[in-house]
mmCIF file of C-alpha atoms and ligand atoms in Angstrom:
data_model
loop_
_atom_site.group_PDB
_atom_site.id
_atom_site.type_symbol
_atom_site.label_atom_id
_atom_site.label_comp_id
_atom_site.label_asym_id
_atom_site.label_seq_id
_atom_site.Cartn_x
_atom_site.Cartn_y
_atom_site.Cartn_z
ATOM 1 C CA UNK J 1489 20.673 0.783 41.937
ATOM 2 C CA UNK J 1490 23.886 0.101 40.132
ATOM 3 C CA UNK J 1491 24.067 -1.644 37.294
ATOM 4 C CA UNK J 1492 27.130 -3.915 36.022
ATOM 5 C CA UNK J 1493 27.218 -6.288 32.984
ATOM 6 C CA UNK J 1494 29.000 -8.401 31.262
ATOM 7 C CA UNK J 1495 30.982 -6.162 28.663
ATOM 8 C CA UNK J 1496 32.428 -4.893 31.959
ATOM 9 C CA UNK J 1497 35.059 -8.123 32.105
ATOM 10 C CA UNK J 1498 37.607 -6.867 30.191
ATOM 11 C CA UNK J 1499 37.990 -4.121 32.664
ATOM 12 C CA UNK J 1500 39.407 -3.217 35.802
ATOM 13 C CA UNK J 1501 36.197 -3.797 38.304
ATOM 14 C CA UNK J 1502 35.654 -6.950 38.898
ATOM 15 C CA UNK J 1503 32.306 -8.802 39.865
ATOM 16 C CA UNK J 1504 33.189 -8.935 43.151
ATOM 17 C CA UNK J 1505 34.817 -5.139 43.749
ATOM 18 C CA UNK J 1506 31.846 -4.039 42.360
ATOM 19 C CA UNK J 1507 29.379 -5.770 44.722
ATOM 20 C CA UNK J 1508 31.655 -4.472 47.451
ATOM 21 C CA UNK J 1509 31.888 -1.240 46.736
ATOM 22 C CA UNK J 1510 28.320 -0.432 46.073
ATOM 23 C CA UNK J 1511 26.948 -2.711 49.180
ATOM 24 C CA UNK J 1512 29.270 -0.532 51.416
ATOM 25 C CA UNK J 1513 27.751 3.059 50.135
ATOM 26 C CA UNK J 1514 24.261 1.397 50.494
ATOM 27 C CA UNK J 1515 23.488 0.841 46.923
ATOM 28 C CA UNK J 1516 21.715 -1.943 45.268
ATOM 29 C CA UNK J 1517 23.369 -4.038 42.812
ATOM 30 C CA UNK J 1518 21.887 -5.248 39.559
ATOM 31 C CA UNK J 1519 23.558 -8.238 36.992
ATOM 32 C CA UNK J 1520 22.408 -8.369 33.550
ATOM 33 C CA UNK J 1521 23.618 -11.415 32.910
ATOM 34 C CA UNK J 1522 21.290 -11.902 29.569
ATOM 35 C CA UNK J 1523 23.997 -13.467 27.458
ATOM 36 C CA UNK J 1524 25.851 -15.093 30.457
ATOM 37 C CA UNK J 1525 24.662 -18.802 30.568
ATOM 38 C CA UNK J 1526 25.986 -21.137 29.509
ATOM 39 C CA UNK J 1527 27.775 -22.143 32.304
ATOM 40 C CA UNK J 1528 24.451 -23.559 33.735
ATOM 41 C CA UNK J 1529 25.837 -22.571 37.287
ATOM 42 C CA UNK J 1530 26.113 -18.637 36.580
ATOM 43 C CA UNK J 1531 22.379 -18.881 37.119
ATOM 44 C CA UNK J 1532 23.254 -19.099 41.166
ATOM 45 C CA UNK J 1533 26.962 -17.886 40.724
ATOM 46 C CA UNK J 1534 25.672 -14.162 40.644
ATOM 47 C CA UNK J 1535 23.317 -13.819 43.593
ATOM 48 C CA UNK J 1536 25.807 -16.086 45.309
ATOM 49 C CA UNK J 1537 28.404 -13.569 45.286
ATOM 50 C CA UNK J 1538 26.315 -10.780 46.514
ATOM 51 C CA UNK J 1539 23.968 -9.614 43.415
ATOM 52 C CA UNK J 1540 20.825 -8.174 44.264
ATOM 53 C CA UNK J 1541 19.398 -8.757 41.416
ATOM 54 C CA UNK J 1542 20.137 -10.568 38.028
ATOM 55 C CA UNK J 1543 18.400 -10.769 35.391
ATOM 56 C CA UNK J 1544 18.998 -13.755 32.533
ATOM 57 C CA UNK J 1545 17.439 -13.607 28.937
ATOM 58 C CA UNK J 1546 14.999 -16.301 28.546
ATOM 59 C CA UNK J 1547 15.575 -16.603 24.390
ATOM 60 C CA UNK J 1548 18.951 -16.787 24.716
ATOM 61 C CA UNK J 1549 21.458 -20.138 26.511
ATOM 62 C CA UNK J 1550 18.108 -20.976 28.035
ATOM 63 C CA UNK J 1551 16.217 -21.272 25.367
ATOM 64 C CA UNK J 1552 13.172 -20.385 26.116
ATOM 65 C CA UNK J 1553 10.036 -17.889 24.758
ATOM 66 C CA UNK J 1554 12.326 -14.647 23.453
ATOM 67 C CA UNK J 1555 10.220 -12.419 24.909
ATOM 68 C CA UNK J 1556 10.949 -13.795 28.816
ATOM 69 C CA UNK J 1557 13.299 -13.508 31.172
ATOM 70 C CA UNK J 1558 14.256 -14.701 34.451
ATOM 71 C CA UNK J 1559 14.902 -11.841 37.584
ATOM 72 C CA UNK J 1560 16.339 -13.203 40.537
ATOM 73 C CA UNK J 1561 17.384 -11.947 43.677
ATOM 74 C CA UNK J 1562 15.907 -10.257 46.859
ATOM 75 C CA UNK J 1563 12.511 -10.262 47.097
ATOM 76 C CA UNK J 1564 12.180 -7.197 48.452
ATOM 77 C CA UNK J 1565 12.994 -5.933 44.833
ATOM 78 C CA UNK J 1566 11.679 -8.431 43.324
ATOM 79 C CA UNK J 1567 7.920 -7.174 44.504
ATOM 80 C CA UNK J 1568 8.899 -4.085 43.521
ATOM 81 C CA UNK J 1569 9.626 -5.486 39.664
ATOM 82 C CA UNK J 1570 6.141 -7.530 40.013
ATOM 83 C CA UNK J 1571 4.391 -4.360 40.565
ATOM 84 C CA UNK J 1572 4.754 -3.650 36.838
ATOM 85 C CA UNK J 1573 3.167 -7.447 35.513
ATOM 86 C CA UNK J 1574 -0.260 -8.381 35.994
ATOM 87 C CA UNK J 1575 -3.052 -7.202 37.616
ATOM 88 C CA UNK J 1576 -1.147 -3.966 37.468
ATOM 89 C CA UNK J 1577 -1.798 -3.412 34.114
ATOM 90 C CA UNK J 1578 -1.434 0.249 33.485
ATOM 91 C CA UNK J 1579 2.310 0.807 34.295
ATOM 92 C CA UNK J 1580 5.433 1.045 32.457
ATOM 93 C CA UNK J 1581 5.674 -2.559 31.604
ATOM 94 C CA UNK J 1582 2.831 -3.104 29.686
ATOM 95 C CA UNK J 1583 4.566 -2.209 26.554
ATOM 96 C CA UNK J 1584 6.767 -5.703 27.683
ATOM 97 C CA UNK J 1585 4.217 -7.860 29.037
ATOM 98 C CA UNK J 1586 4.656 -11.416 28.637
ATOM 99 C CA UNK J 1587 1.555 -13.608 28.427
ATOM 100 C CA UNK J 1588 0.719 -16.461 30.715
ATOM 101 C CA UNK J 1589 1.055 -19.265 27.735
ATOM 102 C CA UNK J 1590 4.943 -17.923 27.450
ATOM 103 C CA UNK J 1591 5.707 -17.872 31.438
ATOM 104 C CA UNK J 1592 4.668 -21.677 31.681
ATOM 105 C CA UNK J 1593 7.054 -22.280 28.054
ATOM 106 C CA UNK J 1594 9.741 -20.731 30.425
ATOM 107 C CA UNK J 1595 9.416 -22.538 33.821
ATOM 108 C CA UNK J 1596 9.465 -25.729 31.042
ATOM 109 C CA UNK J 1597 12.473 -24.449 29.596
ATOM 110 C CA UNK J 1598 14.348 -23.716 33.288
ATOM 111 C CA UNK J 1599 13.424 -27.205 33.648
ATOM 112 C CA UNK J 1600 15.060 -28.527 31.018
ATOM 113 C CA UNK J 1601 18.018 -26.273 31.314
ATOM 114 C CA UNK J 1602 18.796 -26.898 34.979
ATOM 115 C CA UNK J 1603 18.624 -30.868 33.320
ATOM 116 C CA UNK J 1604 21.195 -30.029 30.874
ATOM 117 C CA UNK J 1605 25.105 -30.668 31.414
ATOM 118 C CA UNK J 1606 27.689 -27.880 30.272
ATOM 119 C CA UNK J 1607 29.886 -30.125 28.756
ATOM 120 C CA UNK J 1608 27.297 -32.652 26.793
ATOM 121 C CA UNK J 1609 26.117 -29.001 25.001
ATOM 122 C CA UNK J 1610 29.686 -28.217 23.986
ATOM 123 C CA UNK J 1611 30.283 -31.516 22.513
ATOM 124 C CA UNK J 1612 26.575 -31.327 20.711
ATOM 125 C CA UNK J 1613 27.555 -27.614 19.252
ATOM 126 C CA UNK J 1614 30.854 -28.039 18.408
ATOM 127 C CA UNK J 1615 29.829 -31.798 16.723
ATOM 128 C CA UNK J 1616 26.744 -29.369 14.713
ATOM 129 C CA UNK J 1617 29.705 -26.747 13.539
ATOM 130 C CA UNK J 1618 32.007 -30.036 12.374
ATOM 131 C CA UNK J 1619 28.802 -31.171 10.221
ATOM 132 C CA UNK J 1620 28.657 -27.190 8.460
ATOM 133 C CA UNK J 1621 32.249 -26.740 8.226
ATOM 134 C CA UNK J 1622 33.186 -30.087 6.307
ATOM 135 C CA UNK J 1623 31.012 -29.157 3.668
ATOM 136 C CA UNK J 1624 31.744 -25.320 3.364
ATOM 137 C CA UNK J 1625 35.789 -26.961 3.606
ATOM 138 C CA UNK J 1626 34.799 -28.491 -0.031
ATOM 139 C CA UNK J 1627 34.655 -24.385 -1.379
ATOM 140 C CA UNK J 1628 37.782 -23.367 -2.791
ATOM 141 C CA UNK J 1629 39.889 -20.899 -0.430
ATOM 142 C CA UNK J 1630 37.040 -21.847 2.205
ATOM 143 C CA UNK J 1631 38.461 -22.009 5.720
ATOM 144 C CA UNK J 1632 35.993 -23.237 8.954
ATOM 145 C CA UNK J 1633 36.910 -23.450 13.023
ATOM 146 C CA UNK J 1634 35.131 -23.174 15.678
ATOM 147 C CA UNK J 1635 35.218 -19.627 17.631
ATOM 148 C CA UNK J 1636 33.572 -19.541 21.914
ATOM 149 C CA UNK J 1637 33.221 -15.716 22.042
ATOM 150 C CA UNK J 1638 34.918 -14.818 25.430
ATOM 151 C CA UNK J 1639 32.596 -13.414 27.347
ATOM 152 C CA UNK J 1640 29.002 -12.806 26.435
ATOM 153 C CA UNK J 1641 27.639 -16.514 24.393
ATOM 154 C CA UNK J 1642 30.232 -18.223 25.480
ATOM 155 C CA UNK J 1643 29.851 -21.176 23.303
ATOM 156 C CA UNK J 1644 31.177 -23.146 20.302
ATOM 157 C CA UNK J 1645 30.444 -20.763 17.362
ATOM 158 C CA UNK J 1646 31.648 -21.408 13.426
ATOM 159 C CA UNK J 1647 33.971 -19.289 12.208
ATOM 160 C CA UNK J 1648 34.738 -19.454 8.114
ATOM 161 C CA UNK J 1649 36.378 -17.107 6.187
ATOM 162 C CA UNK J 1650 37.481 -17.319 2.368
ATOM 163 C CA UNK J 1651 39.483 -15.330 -0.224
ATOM 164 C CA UNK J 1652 36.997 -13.061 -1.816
ATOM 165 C CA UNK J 1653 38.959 -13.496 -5.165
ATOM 166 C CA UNK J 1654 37.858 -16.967 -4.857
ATOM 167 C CA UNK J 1655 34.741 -16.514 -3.992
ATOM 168 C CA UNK J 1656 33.181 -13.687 -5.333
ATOM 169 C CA UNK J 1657 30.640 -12.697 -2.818
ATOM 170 C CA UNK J 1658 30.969 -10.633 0.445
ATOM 171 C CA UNK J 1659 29.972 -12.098 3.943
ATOM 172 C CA UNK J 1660 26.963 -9.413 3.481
ATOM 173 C CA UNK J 1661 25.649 -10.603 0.352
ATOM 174 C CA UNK J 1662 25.876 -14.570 1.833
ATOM 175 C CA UNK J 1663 24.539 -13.416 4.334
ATOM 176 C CA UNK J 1664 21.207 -12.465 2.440
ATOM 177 C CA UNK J 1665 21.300 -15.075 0.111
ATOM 178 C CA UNK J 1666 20.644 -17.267 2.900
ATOM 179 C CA UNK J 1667 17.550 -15.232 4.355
ATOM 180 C CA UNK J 1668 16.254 -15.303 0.716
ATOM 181 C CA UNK J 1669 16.314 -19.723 0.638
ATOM 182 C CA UNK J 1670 13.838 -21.975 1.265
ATOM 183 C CA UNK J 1671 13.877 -22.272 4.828
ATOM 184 C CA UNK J 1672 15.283 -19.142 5.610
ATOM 185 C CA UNK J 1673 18.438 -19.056 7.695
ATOM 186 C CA UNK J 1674 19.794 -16.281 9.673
ATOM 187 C CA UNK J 1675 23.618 -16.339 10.144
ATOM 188 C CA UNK J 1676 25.020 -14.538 13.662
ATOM 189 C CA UNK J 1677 24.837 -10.524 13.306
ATOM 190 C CA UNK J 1678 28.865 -10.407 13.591
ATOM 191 C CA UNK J 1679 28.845 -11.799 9.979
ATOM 192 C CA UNK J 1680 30.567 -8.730 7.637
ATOM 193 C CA UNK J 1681 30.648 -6.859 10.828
ATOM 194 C CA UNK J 1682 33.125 -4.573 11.357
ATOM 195 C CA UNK J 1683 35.695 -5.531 14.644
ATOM 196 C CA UNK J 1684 32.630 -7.504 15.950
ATOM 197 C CA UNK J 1685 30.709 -7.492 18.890
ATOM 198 C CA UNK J 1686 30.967 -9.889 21.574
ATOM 199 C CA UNK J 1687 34.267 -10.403 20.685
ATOM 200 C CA UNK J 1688 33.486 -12.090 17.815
ATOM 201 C CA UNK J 1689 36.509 -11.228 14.962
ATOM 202 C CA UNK J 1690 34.914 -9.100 11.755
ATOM 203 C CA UNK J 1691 35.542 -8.381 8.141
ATOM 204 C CA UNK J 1692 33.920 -8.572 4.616
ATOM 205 C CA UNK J 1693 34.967 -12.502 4.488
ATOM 206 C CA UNK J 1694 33.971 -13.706 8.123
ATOM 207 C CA UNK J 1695 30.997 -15.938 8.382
ATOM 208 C CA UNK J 1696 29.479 -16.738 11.764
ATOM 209 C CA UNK J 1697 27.371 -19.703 12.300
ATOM 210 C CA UNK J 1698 25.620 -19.643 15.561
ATOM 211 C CA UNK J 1699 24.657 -23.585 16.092
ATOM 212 C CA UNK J 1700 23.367 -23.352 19.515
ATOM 213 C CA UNK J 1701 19.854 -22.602 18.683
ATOM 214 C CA UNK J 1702 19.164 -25.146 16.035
ATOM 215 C CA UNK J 1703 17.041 -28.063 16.328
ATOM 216 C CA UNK J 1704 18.412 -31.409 15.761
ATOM 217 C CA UNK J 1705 19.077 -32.150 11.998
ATOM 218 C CA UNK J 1706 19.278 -28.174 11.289
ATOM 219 C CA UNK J 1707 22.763 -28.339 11.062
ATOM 220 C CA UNK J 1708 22.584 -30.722 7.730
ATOM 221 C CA UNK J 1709 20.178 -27.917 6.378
ATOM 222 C CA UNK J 1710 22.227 -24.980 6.967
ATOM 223 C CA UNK J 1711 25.577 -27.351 6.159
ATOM 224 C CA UNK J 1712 23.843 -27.680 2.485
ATOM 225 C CA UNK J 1713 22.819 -24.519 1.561
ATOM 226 C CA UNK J 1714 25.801 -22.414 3.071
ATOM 227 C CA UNK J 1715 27.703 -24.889 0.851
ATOM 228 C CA UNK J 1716 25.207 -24.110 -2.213
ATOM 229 C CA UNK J 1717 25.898 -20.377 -2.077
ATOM 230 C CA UNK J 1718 29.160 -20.749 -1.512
ATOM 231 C CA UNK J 1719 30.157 -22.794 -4.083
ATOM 232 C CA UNK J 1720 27.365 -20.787 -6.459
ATOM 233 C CA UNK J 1721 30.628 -18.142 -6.088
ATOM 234 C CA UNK J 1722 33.457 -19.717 -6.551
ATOM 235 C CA UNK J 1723 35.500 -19.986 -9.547
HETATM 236 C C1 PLP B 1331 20.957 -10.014 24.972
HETATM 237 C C2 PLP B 1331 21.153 -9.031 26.022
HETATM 238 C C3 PLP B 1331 20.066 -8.295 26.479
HETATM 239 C C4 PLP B 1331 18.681 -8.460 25.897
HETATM 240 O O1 PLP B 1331 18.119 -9.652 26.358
HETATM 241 P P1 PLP B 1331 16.736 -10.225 25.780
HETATM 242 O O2 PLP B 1331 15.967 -10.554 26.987
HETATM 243 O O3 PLP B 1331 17.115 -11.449 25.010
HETATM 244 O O4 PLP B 1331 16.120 -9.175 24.934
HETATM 245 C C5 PLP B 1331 20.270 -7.389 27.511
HETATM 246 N N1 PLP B 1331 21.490 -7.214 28.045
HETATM 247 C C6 PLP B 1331 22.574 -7.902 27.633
HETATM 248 C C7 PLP B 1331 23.896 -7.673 28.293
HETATM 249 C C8 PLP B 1331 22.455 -8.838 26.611
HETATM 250 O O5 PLP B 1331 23.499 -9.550 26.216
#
């Protein structure tokens, strides 16, 4: 089986070529499309055009149980993948089983999803990074916009950056001060990265804000503390 995925865009094979190509030498084709919804379509776009199989992250633009997924494609392969859940306990996937209490959370959450309208969740995440970035804008030197990484995530993220003579903290250090506050708060990963994944931009005075997986009102929480530490900095 071949496998293509979504770090692939930027290169020369597209989607489609690479469907082709491997369909004419007799080869199975596998998507992992984890990161790749939103759009709410890609979850038929794929085997549309030819996928065998393609697998989407169920903690991720579904937001479902972390530990699930969804595998679609031809069944064929797809009894083949079922051969490693239960009753067939003693095989490879044990060490990834996923319990019967977080498949139903995941049908509920396909529900939901396939309910949901791409451009209502924009306007709800980009309206959630507006709330965050008006009060981090009150910091001096603090600058806020909103980033959609390219290809993988491909929603409205919050971008803020800040002159670290003016603020005298690295994106590292925020970065902890906000897992060490009452609730804790995780920022994005890319935060202090280096040239970031996912397309996301680095550097020792990049924040990234990922709003997409808060509940409603979460935004005003993380809006006030990121402010708080911020401004616990500046001079
Ligand atoms: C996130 C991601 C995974 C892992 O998915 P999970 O089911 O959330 O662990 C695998 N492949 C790609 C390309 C991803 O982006």
């Amino acid at each position: 089986m071949t496998q293509f995925f979504n770090a692939a865009e930027g290169g020369h094979i597209s989607r489609e070529d690479w469907v082709r190509v491997a369909h004419k030498h007799g080869v199975a084709c596998f998507n992992d499309a984890a990161a790749d919804v939103p759009p709410i379509a890609n979850l038929w776009n794929y085997t549309a055009m030819g996928f065998d199989l393609v697998a989407f992250s169920g903690g991720k633009g579904i937001r479902g149980p972390q530990c699930t997924g969804l595998l679609l494609g031809k069944k064929d392969l797809i009894d083949g993948a079922v051969l490693n859940n239960s009753p067939y306990s003693n095989t490879v996937g044990r060490g990834m089983k996923v319990g019967k209490e977080e498949i139903i959370g995941f049908v509920a959450a396909v529900d939901w999803f396939r309910e949901q309208d791409d451009a209502a969740m924009e306007a709800e995440f980009r309206k959630r990074a507006g709330v965050i970035a008006e009060r981090v804008k009150t910091v001096p030197s603090v600058q806020a916009r909103v980033f959609i990484p390219p290809v993988a995530n491909h929603v409205p993220h919050l971008l803020i950056t800040y002159d670290t003579n003016r603020v005298k903290l690295t994106a590292t250090e925020v970065m902890q001060k906000m897992r060490e506050g009452t609730p804790r708060i995780e920022l994005n990963p890319s935060t202090g990265g280096g040239p970031a994944s996912a397309g996301l931009p680095g550097g020792n005075n990049v924040i990234v804000v990922g709003v997409w997986m808060l509940q409603p009102g979460e935004d005003q929480i993380v809006a006030t503390r990121l402010q708080e530490v911020l401004a616990g900095a500046a001079k």
